[in-house]
Amino acid sequence: MIEKTDVAIIGAGPVGLFAVFELGLLNIKCHLIDNLDKVGGQCAELYPEKPIYDIPSRPIVTGQELTDELIKQINPFKPQFHLNQQVDKITKTETGWIVETNIGTKVEAKCIVVAAGAGSFVPRKPPIENIENFENKNVFYAVRDKSMFSGKNLLIAGGGDSALDWTNELSKDSNVSLIHRRKDFRAAPDSVSKMQELETKGKIKFLKGQIKTISNTEDSKIILQYENDEEKSQIEVDYLLPFFGLKMELGPIADWGLNLHENLIKVDTEKFETSTPSIFAIGDINWYPGKLKLILSGFHESALMAQEVFKYCFPDKKNIFRYTTSSKELQKKLGV
Amino acid sequence: MPKLIIKDRSGKKSEIEFNSNFTLMEILRDNDYGIEASCGGCCACATCHVYVDEKWTNKLKNMDDDEESMLDQAFDIKNNSRLSCQIDLSEELDGLEIEIAPE
Ligand SMILES: Cc1cc2nc3c(=O)[nH]c(=O)nc-3n(C[C@H](O)[C@H](O)[C@H](O)COP(=O)(O)OP(=O)(O)OC[C@H]3O[C@@H](n4cnc5c(N)ncnc54)[C@H](O)[C@@H]3O)c2cc1C
Ligand code: FES
């Protein structure tokens, strides 16, 4: 099934979210697609609890608060979200574009707004030689179908929430060992105590160290060598699940034929349109002379981009400039 | 001006002068030592990992919890691993020797 809308926004970071507002004021409907399991981009993923001091009129606001309030602000426009999926492909149609994700969602839109920040969040992979040869066979960076691990020997690597949550969860049906460089964990206290309880009961095994090499056995299992200050050792398992957090990568955007400047999309500073007409780029992902990677700049870019998108969406209509303070029509849209 | 002694990823040593108002990460990034520092020094990315020469480890301010936790997302950790964005430079660190950790 193909979903139809006016604008497909790639990336639901602060800038993609605010674009919904500026477009919404002009009666333009949006779908947003993001690789993360939540909205808010870097603010929600990298620094939800940290304060931001340079949002106009907010002397201090945390990354998560900013995200929550943007959601509140754009709610009247009923944006549709498609989370947990990466836009892989875009295809030109007669009237616009079809945007397609890695899990098969298709959105047809008149314009595309790329608000992809520093790229999509992807798992950080440990630098173990040849690990890529084992990916999706013995090595998984995310758990999609936990039944495949049932009754198997697993090694989970990492010391954060994902590592501990999956250790606790998968130990119900599998034989789990957890490896981390130290015996402290930066995870929710509840998960840490649960894990320690499982270890005391002998339900899971804790190994201290860092994985150094990976190799396979004849019966398609893997051997991981690891070491710490005191010793070198090894373990044989069916699967390795490394959880070392996420990093950002430009990803498929590089293949869409847009003019780039050092991994950023070149735009003009009047309309924030890319080298391909009807594709726009705003926020951290774009580049123009003098560009500053600030949330503030992304908000400004959203407002100007929306003016041009209006022309694509309503070629016969004239866009009249109005203030939200005084326009009855805009206030009706906002439901105030 | 005080200076740093830096061993880059190819093993080459060089000296560089620093201004005390900066963090070690800022000096490394601005002088193109190949440090990504994608979070800009907020202790949120672990891409500014360095090894501090053992002679100097005691002279640095101790690691706080935030930094120790963030190091969990870096690789090739050693006992002298630090995140360079969490090291404030000062005159007392004149001659500090560090090595850039692998990517
Ligand atoms: C620690 C830290 C502190 C900061 N402090 C400040 C500050 O004080 N003030 C300030 O103004 N700025 C600050 N910034 C910068 C600010 O967070 C960014 O400017 C802002 O997040 C950019 O917003 P964005 O919406 O353009 O992109 P992002 O927030 O990067 O969001 C982009 C989203 O797009 C998604 N995406 C990318 N490609 C795809 C794809 N192909 N398919 C699906 N989804 C995709 C990503 O998963 C991501 O969620 C800080 C950044 C960090 C890391
Ligand atoms: S620059 Fe990101 S943790 Fe140091």
mmCIF file of C-alpha atoms in Angstrom, chain A:
data_model
loop_
_atom_site.group_PDB
_atom_site.id
_atom_site.type_symbol
_atom_site.label_atom_id
_atom_site.label_comp_id
_atom_site.label_asym_id
_atom_site.label_seq_id
_atom_site.Cartn_x
_atom_site.Cartn_y
_atom_site.Cartn_z
ATOM 1 C CA MET A 1 0.000 0.000 0.000
ATOM 2 C CA ILE A 2 1.212 3.496 -0.765
ATOM 3 C CA GLU A 3 0.382 6.276 1.688
ATOM 4 C CA LYS A 4 -0.309 9.664 0.105
ATOM 5 C CA THR A 5 0.596 13.019 1.562
ATOM 6 C CA ASP A 6 1.951 16.437 0.565
ATOM 7 C CA VAL A 7 5.440 16.214 2.061
ATOM 8 C CA ALA A 8 7.599 13.308 3.188
ATOM 9 C CA ILE A 9 10.040 14.486 5.858
ATOM 10 C CA ILE A 10 13.088 12.249 6.267
ATOM 11 C CA GLY A 11 14.237 12.555 9.879
ATOM 12 C CA ALA A 12 12.167 13.399 12.959
ATOM 13 C CA GLY A 13 14.805 15.401 14.833
ATOM 14 C CA PRO A 14 13.959 18.860 16.196
ATOM 15 C CA VAL A 15 14.198 20.418 12.754
ATOM 16 C CA GLY A 16 12.015 17.833 10.977
ATOM 17 C CA LEU A 17 9.463 18.243 13.772
ATOM 18 C CA PHE A 18 9.330 22.024 13.524
ATOM 19 C CA ALA A 19 8.998 21.778 9.734
ATOM 20 C CA VAL A 20 5.603 20.130 10.351
ATOM 21 C CA PHE A 21 4.525 23.329 12.100
ATOM 22 C CA GLU A 22 5.657 25.740 9.396
ATOM 23 C CA LEU A 23 4.187 23.539 6.644
ATOM 24 C CA GLY A 24 1.008 22.970 8.635
ATOM 25 C CA LEU A 25 0.333 26.700 8.886
ATOM 26 C CA LEU A 26 0.232 26.656 5.080
ATOM 27 C CA ASN A 27 -2.197 23.685 5.010
ATOM 28 C CA ILE A 28 0.514 21.243 3.940
ATOM 29 C CA LYS A 29 0.270 17.718 5.383
ATOM 30 C CA CYS A 30 3.321 15.673 6.383
ATOM 31 C CA HIS A 31 4.561 12.168 7.032
ATOM 32 C CA LEU A 32 7.839 11.754 8.949
ATOM 33 C CA ILE A 33 10.156 8.771 8.744
ATOM 34 C CA ASP A 34 12.965 8.024 11.202
ATOM 35 C CA ASN A 35 15.371 5.191 11.839
ATOM 36 C CA LEU A 36 15.177 5.654 15.603
ATOM 37 C CA ASP A 37 12.453 4.151 17.769
ATOM 38 C CA LYS A 38 11.532 7.640 18.973
ATOM 39 C CA VAL A 39 11.274 11.229 17.743
ATOM 40 C CA GLY A 40 13.683 14.022 18.672
ATOM 41 C CA GLY A 41 16.847 13.035 16.774
ATOM 42 C CA GLN A 42 20.124 13.896 18.510
ATOM 43 C CA CYS A 43 18.302 15.762 21.306
ATOM 44 C CA ALA A 44 16.357 12.667 22.369
ATOM 45 C CA GLU A 45 18.993 10.040 21.587
ATOM 46 C CA LEU A 46 22.285 11.656 22.564
ATOM 47 C CA TYR A 47 21.468 14.192 25.263
ATOM 48 C CA PRO A 48 17.888 13.940 26.590
ATOM 49 C CA GLU A 49 18.906 15.079 30.098
ATOM 50 C CA LYS A 50 21.451 17.721 29.113
ATOM 51 C CA PRO A 51 20.536 21.414 29.074
ATOM 52 C CA ILE A 52 20.457 23.591 25.953
ATOM 53 C CA TYR A 53 20.932 27.317 26.598
ATOM 54 C CA ASP A 54 20.562 28.890 23.167
ATOM 55 C CA ILE A 55 16.944 28.328 22.163
ATOM 56 C CA PRO A 56 15.389 31.803 21.914
ATOM 57 C CA SER A 57 13.170 32.608 24.913
ATOM 58 C CA ARG A 58 14.069 29.333 26.666
ATOM 59 C CA PRO A 59 16.956 30.228 28.994
ATOM 60 C CA ILE A 60 17.322 26.519 29.716
ATOM 61 C CA VAL A 61 15.626 23.455 28.267
ATOM 62 C CA THR A 62 16.765 19.818 28.110
ATOM 63 C CA GLY A 63 16.922 17.804 24.884
ATOM 64 C CA GLN A 64 13.900 15.753 25.903
ATOM 65 C CA GLU A 65 11.858 18.758 27.053
ATOM 66 C CA LEU A 66 12.486 20.486 23.742
ATOM 67 C CA THR A 67 11.344 17.358 21.887
ATOM 68 C CA ASP A 68 8.204 16.964 24.030
ATOM 69 C CA GLU A 69 7.195 20.574 23.513
ATOM 70 C CA LEU A 70 7.779 20.445 19.768
ATOM 71 C CA ILE A 71 5.455 17.435 19.638
ATOM 72 C CA LYS A 72 2.849 19.423 21.573
ATOM 73 C CA GLN A 73 3.277 22.361 19.215
ATOM 74 C CA ILE A 74 2.826 20.326 16.011
ATOM 75 C CA ASN A 75 0.074 18.077 17.332
ATOM 76 C CA PRO A 76 -2.779 20.173 15.775
ATOM 77 C CA PHE A 77 -1.419 19.282 12.330
ATOM 78 C CA LYS A 78 -1.708 15.521 12.924
ATOM 79 C CA PRO A 79 1.600 14.433 11.422
ATOM 80 C CA GLN A 80 1.987 10.710 10.669
ATOM 81 C CA PHE A 81 5.113 8.976 11.971
ATOM 82 C CA HIS A 82 6.897 5.923 10.567
ATOM 83 C CA LEU A 83 9.582 5.057 13.124
ATOM 84 C CA ASN A 84 12.175 2.261 13.293
ATOM 85 C CA GLN A 85 12.826 2.382 9.574
ATOM 86 C CA GLN A 86 15.363 3.920 7.267
ATOM 87 C CA VAL A 87 14.521 5.589 3.981
ATOM 88 C CA ASP A 88 16.584 3.679 1.449
ATOM 89 C CA LYS A 89 15.197 4.744 -1.879
ATOM 90 C CA ILE A 90 13.424 7.650 -3.514
ATOM 91 C CA THR A 91 11.801 7.437 -6.947
ATOM 92 C CA LYS A 92 10.523 10.269 -9.143
ATOM 93 C CA THR A 93 6.916 10.068 -10.316
ATOM 94 C CA GLU A 94 4.953 12.372 -12.615
ATOM 95 C CA THR A 95 3.559 14.379 -9.714
ATOM 96 C CA GLY A 96 6.280 14.048 -7.114
ATOM 97 C CA TRP A 97 8.160 11.295 -5.320
ATOM 98 C CA ILE A 98 7.805 7.879 -3.744
ATOM 99 C CA VAL A 99 9.870 7.392 -0.632
ATOM 100 C CA GLU A 100 10.559 3.783 0.354
ATOM 101 C CA THR A 101 11.922 2.365 3.602
ATOM 102 C CA ASN A 102 13.933 -0.750 4.418
ATOM 103 C CA ILE A 103 10.820 -2.431 5.804
ATOM 104 C CA GLY A 104 8.685 -1.637 2.786
ATOM 105 C CA THR A 105 6.708 1.446 3.852
ATOM 106 C CA LYS A 106 5.961 3.612 0.819
ATOM 107 C CA VAL A 107 4.954 7.263 1.028
ATOM 108 C CA GLU A 108 3.990 9.254 -2.039
ATOM 109 C CA ALA A 109 4.488 13.008 -1.715
ATOM 110 C CA LYS A 110 4.756 16.138 -3.828
ATOM 111 C CA CYS A 111 7.983 17.210 -2.140
ATOM 112 C CA ILE A 112 10.686 15.612 0.000
ATOM 113 C CA VAL A 113 12.226 17.445 2.929
ATOM 114 C CA VAL A 114 15.500 15.875 4.057
ATOM 115 C CA ALA A 115 15.980 16.703 7.768
ATOM 116 C CA ALA A 116 18.410 13.869 8.367
ATOM 117 C CA GLY A 117 20.867 15.585 10.745
ATOM 118 C CA ALA A 118 24.253 13.890 10.667
ATOM 119 C CA GLY A 119 22.604 10.857 9.086
ATOM 120 C CA SER A 120 20.739 7.949 10.526
ATOM 121 C CA PHE A 121 21.588 6.380 13.835
ATOM 122 C CA VAL A 122 23.200 3.005 13.274
ATOM 123 C CA PRO A 123 24.846 0.579 15.738
ATOM 124 C CA ARG A 124 28.460 1.202 16.713
ATOM 125 C CA LYS A 125 30.409 -1.879 15.646
ATOM 126 C CA PRO A 126 33.361 -3.156 17.643
ATOM 127 C CA PRO A 127 36.639 -3.053 15.669
ATOM 128 C CA ILE A 128 37.187 -6.826 15.547
ATOM 129 C CA GLU A 129 38.894 -8.048 12.410
ATOM 130 C CA ASN A 130 36.528 -9.808 9.960
ATOM 131 C CA ILE A 131 33.476 -9.282 12.140
ATOM 132 C CA GLU A 132 31.548 -8.210 9.025
ATOM 133 C CA ASN A 133 31.830 -11.781 7.677
ATOM 134 C CA PHE A 134 29.764 -12.999 10.624
ATOM 135 C CA GLU A 135 27.124 -10.254 10.621
ATOM 136 C CA ASN A 136 23.534 -11.489 10.291
ATOM 137 C CA LYS A 137 24.784 -15.061 10.702
ATOM 138 C CA ASN A 138 26.399 -15.217 14.135
ATOM 139 C CA VAL A 139 26.577 -11.525 14.985
ATOM 140 C CA PHE A 140 23.509 -9.306 15.474
ATOM 141 C CA TYR A 141 23.441 -5.665 16.540
ATOM 142 C CA ALA A 142 19.722 -5.703 17.312
ATOM 143 C CA VAL A 143 17.187 -8.301 18.318
ATOM 144 C CA ARG A 144 14.308 -8.527 15.868
ATOM 145 C CA ASP A 145 13.081 -12.061 16.525
ATOM 146 C CA LYS A 146 14.127 -13.371 19.913
ATOM 147 C CA SER A 147 12.804 -16.881 19.222
ATOM 148 C CA MET A 148 15.858 -17.568 17.046
ATOM 149 C CA PHE A 149 18.058 -17.417 20.167
ATOM 150 C CA SER A 150 15.977 -19.866 22.169
ATOM 151 C CA GLY A 151 18.076 -22.716 23.618
ATOM 152 C CA LYS A 152 21.310 -21.286 22.178
ATOM 153 C CA ASN A 153 24.556 -20.055 23.706
ATOM 154 C CA LEU A 154 24.829 -16.271 23.499
ATOM 155 C CA LEU A 155 27.508 -13.732 24.304
ATOM 156 C CA ILE A 156 26.164 -10.230 24.886
ATOM 157 C CA ALA A 157 28.750 -7.421 24.857
ATOM 158 C CA GLY A 158 28.345 -3.966 26.405
ATOM 159 C CA GLY A 159 27.447 -2.259 29.671
ATOM 160 C CA GLY A 160 24.448 -0.064 28.897
ATOM 161 C CA ASP A 161 20.685 -0.470 28.968
ATOM 162 C CA SER A 162 20.409 -2.540 25.782
ATOM 163 C CA ALA A 163 23.101 -4.993 26.882
ATOM 164 C CA LEU A 164 21.554 -5.483 30.315
ATOM 165 C CA ASP A 165 17.919 -5.565 29.214
ATOM 166 C CA TRP A 166 18.656 -8.236 26.620
ATOM 167 C CA THR A 167 20.820 -10.197 29.062
ATOM 168 C CA ASN A 168 17.917 -10.303 31.509
ATOM 169 C CA GLU A 169 15.294 -11.026 28.860
ATOM 170 C CA LEU A 170 17.139 -13.625 26.775
ATOM 171 C CA SER A 171 18.451 -15.513 29.816
ATOM 172 C CA LYS A 172 14.899 -16.869 30.233
ATOM 173 C CA ASP A 173 15.312 -19.158 27.214
ATOM 174 C CA SER A 174 19.020 -19.091 26.349
ATOM 175 C CA ASN A 175 22.356 -19.643 27.952
ATOM 176 C CA VAL A 176 23.681 -16.077 28.227
ATOM 177 C CA SER A 177 27.130 -14.728 29.050
ATOM 178 C CA LEU A 178 27.670 -10.977 29.393
ATOM 179 C CA ILE A 179 31.043 -9.414 28.622
ATOM 180 C CA HIS A 180 31.979 -5.878 29.652
ATOM 181 C CA ARG A 181 35.270 -4.133 30.300
ATOM 182 C CA ARG A 182 34.397 -3.419 33.944
ATOM 183 C CA LYS A 183 31.907 -4.538 36.521
ATOM 184 C CA ASP A 184 30.044 -1.216 36.584
ATOM 185 C CA PHE A 185 27.137 -0.548 34.297
ATOM 186 C CA ARG A 186 25.560 2.664 33.058
ATOM 187 C CA ALA A 187 22.090 1.200 32.950
ATOM 188 C CA ALA A 188 18.868 1.594 34.893
ATOM 189 C CA PRO A 189 19.518 0.464 38.514
ATOM 190 C CA ASP A 190 16.630 -2.022 38.247
ATOM 191 C CA SER A 191 18.192 -3.859 35.310
ATOM 192 C CA VAL A 192 21.590 -3.883 37.007
ATOM 193 C CA SER A 193 20.249 -5.505 40.162
ATOM 194 C CA LYS A 194 18.215 -8.002 38.146
ATOM 195 C CA MET A 195 21.344 -8.983 36.209
ATOM 196 C CA GLN A 196 23.369 -9.331 39.429
ATOM 197 C CA GLU A 197 20.656 -11.539 40.886
ATOM 198 C CA LEU A 198 20.738 -13.780 37.801
ATOM 199 C CA GLU A 199 24.502 -14.015 38.092
ATOM 200 C CA THR A 200 24.355 -14.974 41.765
ATOM 201 C CA LYS A 201 21.837 -17.678 40.921
ATOM 202 C CA GLY A 202 24.126 -18.960 38.191
ATOM 203 C CA LYS A 203 21.596 -18.194 35.434
ATOM 204 C CA ILE A 204 24.034 -16.002 33.528
ATOM 205 C CA LYS A 205 27.799 -15.679 33.471
ATOM 206 C CA PHE A 206 29.706 -12.391 33.664
ATOM 207 C CA LEU A 207 33.052 -12.079 31.871
ATOM 208 C CA LYS A 208 35.306 -9.073 32.388
ATOM 209 C CA GLY A 209 37.209 -7.953 29.331
ATOM 210 C CA GLN A 210 37.178 -6.764 25.740
ATOM 211 C CA ILE A 211 36.711 -9.002 22.721
ATOM 212 C CA LYS A 212 39.797 -9.123 20.517
ATOM 213 C CA THR A 213 39.165 -11.740 17.804
ATOM 214 C CA ILE A 214 36.388 -13.743 16.229
ATOM 215 C CA SER A 215 36.672 -17.025 14.318
ATOM 216 C CA ASN A 216 34.318 -19.836 13.350
ATOM 217 C CA THR A 217 34.204 -23.505 14.243
ATOM 218 C CA GLU A 218 33.352 -26.319 11.838
ATOM 219 C CA ASP A 219 29.798 -26.537 13.097
ATOM 220 C CA SER A 220 29.095 -22.806 12.409
ATOM 221 C CA LYS A 221 29.595 -21.614 15.942
ATOM 222 C CA ILE A 222 31.972 -18.778 16.797
ATOM 223 C CA ILE A 223 34.947 -18.477 19.107
ATOM 224 C CA LEU A 224 35.590 -15.102 20.701
ATOM 225 C CA GLN A 225 38.942 -14.376 22.281
ATOM 226 C CA TYR A 226 38.873 -11.722 24.972
ATOM 227 C CA GLU A 227 41.292 -10.224 27.443
ATOM 228 C CA ASN A 228 41.524 -8.093 30.535
ATOM 229 C CA ASP A 229 44.448 -6.893 32.661
ATOM 230 C CA GLU A 230 44.918 -10.286 34.260
ATOM 231 C CA GLU A 231 44.201 -12.858 31.600
ATOM 232 C CA LYS A 232 43.408 -13.843 28.060
ATOM 233 C CA SER A 233 40.634 -16.321 27.488
ATOM 234 C CA GLN A 234 38.065 -17.464 24.956
ATOM 235 C CA ILE A 235 34.462 -18.539 24.711
ATOM 236 C CA GLU A 236 32.523 -20.530 22.114
ATOM 237 C CA VAL A 237 28.923 -19.500 21.413
ATOM 238 C CA ASP A 238 26.252 -19.619 18.729
ATOM 239 C CA TYR A 239 25.661 -15.884 18.646
ATOM 240 C CA LEU A 240 27.353 -12.618 19.605
ATOM 241 C CA LEU A 241 25.159 -9.587 20.317
ATOM 242 C CA PRO A 242 27.275 -6.404 20.646
ATOM 243 C CA PHE A 243 25.495 -3.353 22.158
ATOM 244 C CA PHE A 244 27.851 -0.359 22.091
ATOM 245 C CA GLY A 245 25.351 2.412 21.449
ATOM 246 C CA LEU A 246 24.624 4.219 18.218
ATOM 247 C CA LYS A 247 26.516 6.511 15.893
ATOM 248 C CA MET A 248 25.404 8.587 12.955
ATOM 249 C CA GLU A 249 26.105 7.715 9.336
ATOM 250 C CA LEU A 250 24.989 9.538 6.183
ATOM 251 C CA GLY A 251 23.778 6.251 4.722
ATOM 252 C CA PRO A 252 21.642 5.939 1.578
ATOM 253 C CA ILE A 253 21.221 9.722 1.154
ATOM 254 C CA ALA A 254 24.633 9.790 -0.492
ATOM 255 C CA ASP A 255 23.231 7.794 -3.441
ATOM 256 C CA TRP A 256 20.298 10.026 -4.322
ATOM 257 C CA GLY A 257 22.168 12.181 -6.821
ATOM 258 C CA LEU A 258 22.008 15.361 -4.724
ATOM 259 C CA ASN A 259 24.958 17.741 -4.912
ATOM 260 C CA LEU A 260 27.006 17.342 -1.769
ATOM 261 C CA HIS A 261 29.618 19.346 0.086
ATOM 262 C CA GLU A 262 31.710 17.045 2.321
ATOM 263 C CA ASN A 263 28.812 14.687 3.134
ATOM 264 C CA LEU A 264 26.326 17.534 3.532
ATOM 265 C CA ILE A 265 23.603 18.478 1.062
ATOM 266 C CA LYS A 266 24.130 21.770 -0.747
ATOM 267 C CA VAL A 267 21.152 24.124 -0.684
ATOM 268 C CA ASP A 268 20.404 27.741 -1.600
ATOM 269 C CA THR A 269 19.664 30.124 1.276
ATOM 270 C CA GLU A 270 16.392 31.469 -0.072
ATOM 271 C CA LYS A 271 14.376 28.256 -0.398
ATOM 272 C CA PHE A 272 16.690 25.597 1.049
ATOM 273 C CA GLU A 273 16.098 23.523 -2.047
ATOM 274 C CA THR A 274 18.722 20.986 -3.178
ATOM 275 C CA SER A 275 20.164 20.545 -6.659
ATOM 276 C CA THR A 276 17.078 18.408 -7.434
ATOM 277 C CA PRO A 277 13.891 20.517 -7.672
ATOM 278 C CA SER A 278 11.186 19.659 -5.087
ATOM 279 C CA ILE A 279 13.741 18.049 -2.734
ATOM 280 C CA PHE A 280 14.635 20.324 0.183
ATOM 281 C CA ALA A 281 17.231 19.928 2.943
ATOM 282 C CA ILE A 282 17.088 21.613 6.365
ATOM 283 C CA GLY A 283 18.892 21.321 9.703
ATOM 284 C CA ASP A 284 22.285 19.731 10.337
ATOM 285 C CA ILE A 285 22.269 17.827 7.039
ATOM 286 C CA ASN A 286 22.483 20.896 4.783
ATOM 287 C CA TRP A 287 25.331 23.168 3.822
ATOM 288 C CA TYR A 288 25.569 26.717 2.542
ATOM 289 C CA PRO A 289 28.231 29.363 3.091
ATOM 290 C CA GLY A 290 28.097 30.405 6.746
ATOM 291 C CA LYS A 291 26.036 27.408 7.883
ATOM 292 C CA LEU A 292 25.914 26.883 11.665
ATOM 293 C CA LYS A 293 24.771 23.503 12.969
ATOM 294 C CA LEU A 294 22.338 24.918 15.505
ATOM 295 C CA ILE A 295 18.726 24.050 16.218
ATOM 296 C CA LEU A 296 17.978 27.754 15.827
ATOM 297 C CA SER A 297 19.265 27.756 12.234
ATOM 298 C CA GLY A 298 17.165 24.684 11.404
ATOM 299 C CA PHE A 299 14.004 26.409 12.632
ATOM 300 C CA HIS A 300 14.656 29.419 10.398
ATOM 301 C CA GLU A 301 15.360 27.155 7.430
ATOM 302 C CA SER A 302 12.020 25.363 8.006
ATOM 303 C CA ALA A 303 10.048 28.582 7.720
ATOM 304 C CA LEU A 304 11.649 29.627 4.436
ATOM 305 C CA MET A 305 11.497 26.117 2.953
ATOM 306 C CA ALA A 306 7.743 25.991 3.633
ATOM 307 C CA GLN A 307 7.121 29.066 1.465
ATOM 308 C CA GLU A 308 8.567 27.329 -1.567
ATOM 309 C CA VAL A 309 6.943 23.956 -0.856
ATOM 310 C CA PHE A 310 3.605 25.804 -0.840
ATOM 311 C CA LYS A 311 4.142 26.658 -4.536
ATOM 312 C CA TYR A 312 4.649 22.977 -5.412
ATOM 313 C CA CYS A 313 1.602 21.891 -3.423
ATOM 314 C CA PHE A 314 -0.784 24.655 -4.482
ATOM 315 C CA PRO A 315 0.517 26.055 -7.781
ATOM 316 C CA ASP A 316 -2.649 28.109 -8.379
ATOM 317 C CA LYS A 317 -2.934 29.646 -4.930
ATOM 318 C CA LYS A 318 -1.336 32.780 -3.606
ATOM 319 C CA ASN A 319 0.354 32.491 -0.220
ATOM 320 C CA ILE A 320 -0.541 35.452 1.990
ATOM 321 C CA PHE A 321 1.816 36.216 4.864
ATOM 322 C CA ARG A 322 0.082 36.162 8.273
ATOM 323 C CA TYR A 323 0.943 36.250 11.975
ATOM 324 C CA THR A 324 -0.268 33.508 14.309
ATOM 325 C CA THR A 325 -1.039 36.268 16.833
ATOM 326 C CA SER A 326 -3.625 37.996 14.688
ATOM 327 C CA SER A 327 -4.805 35.584 11.994
ATOM 328 C CA LYS A 328 -8.146 33.968 12.852
ATOM 329 C CA GLU A 329 -7.541 31.383 10.139
ATOM 330 C CA LEU A 330 -4.170 30.270 11.510
ATOM 331 C CA GLN A 331 -5.596 30.144 15.014
ATOM 332 C CA LYS A 332 -8.404 27.908 13.806
ATOM 333 C CA LYS A 333 -5.819 25.508 12.376
ATOM 334 C CA LEU A 334 -3.978 25.532 15.684
ATOM 335 C CA GLY A 335 -7.218 24.866 17.536
ATOM 336 C CA VAL A 336 -6.786 27.870 19.854
#
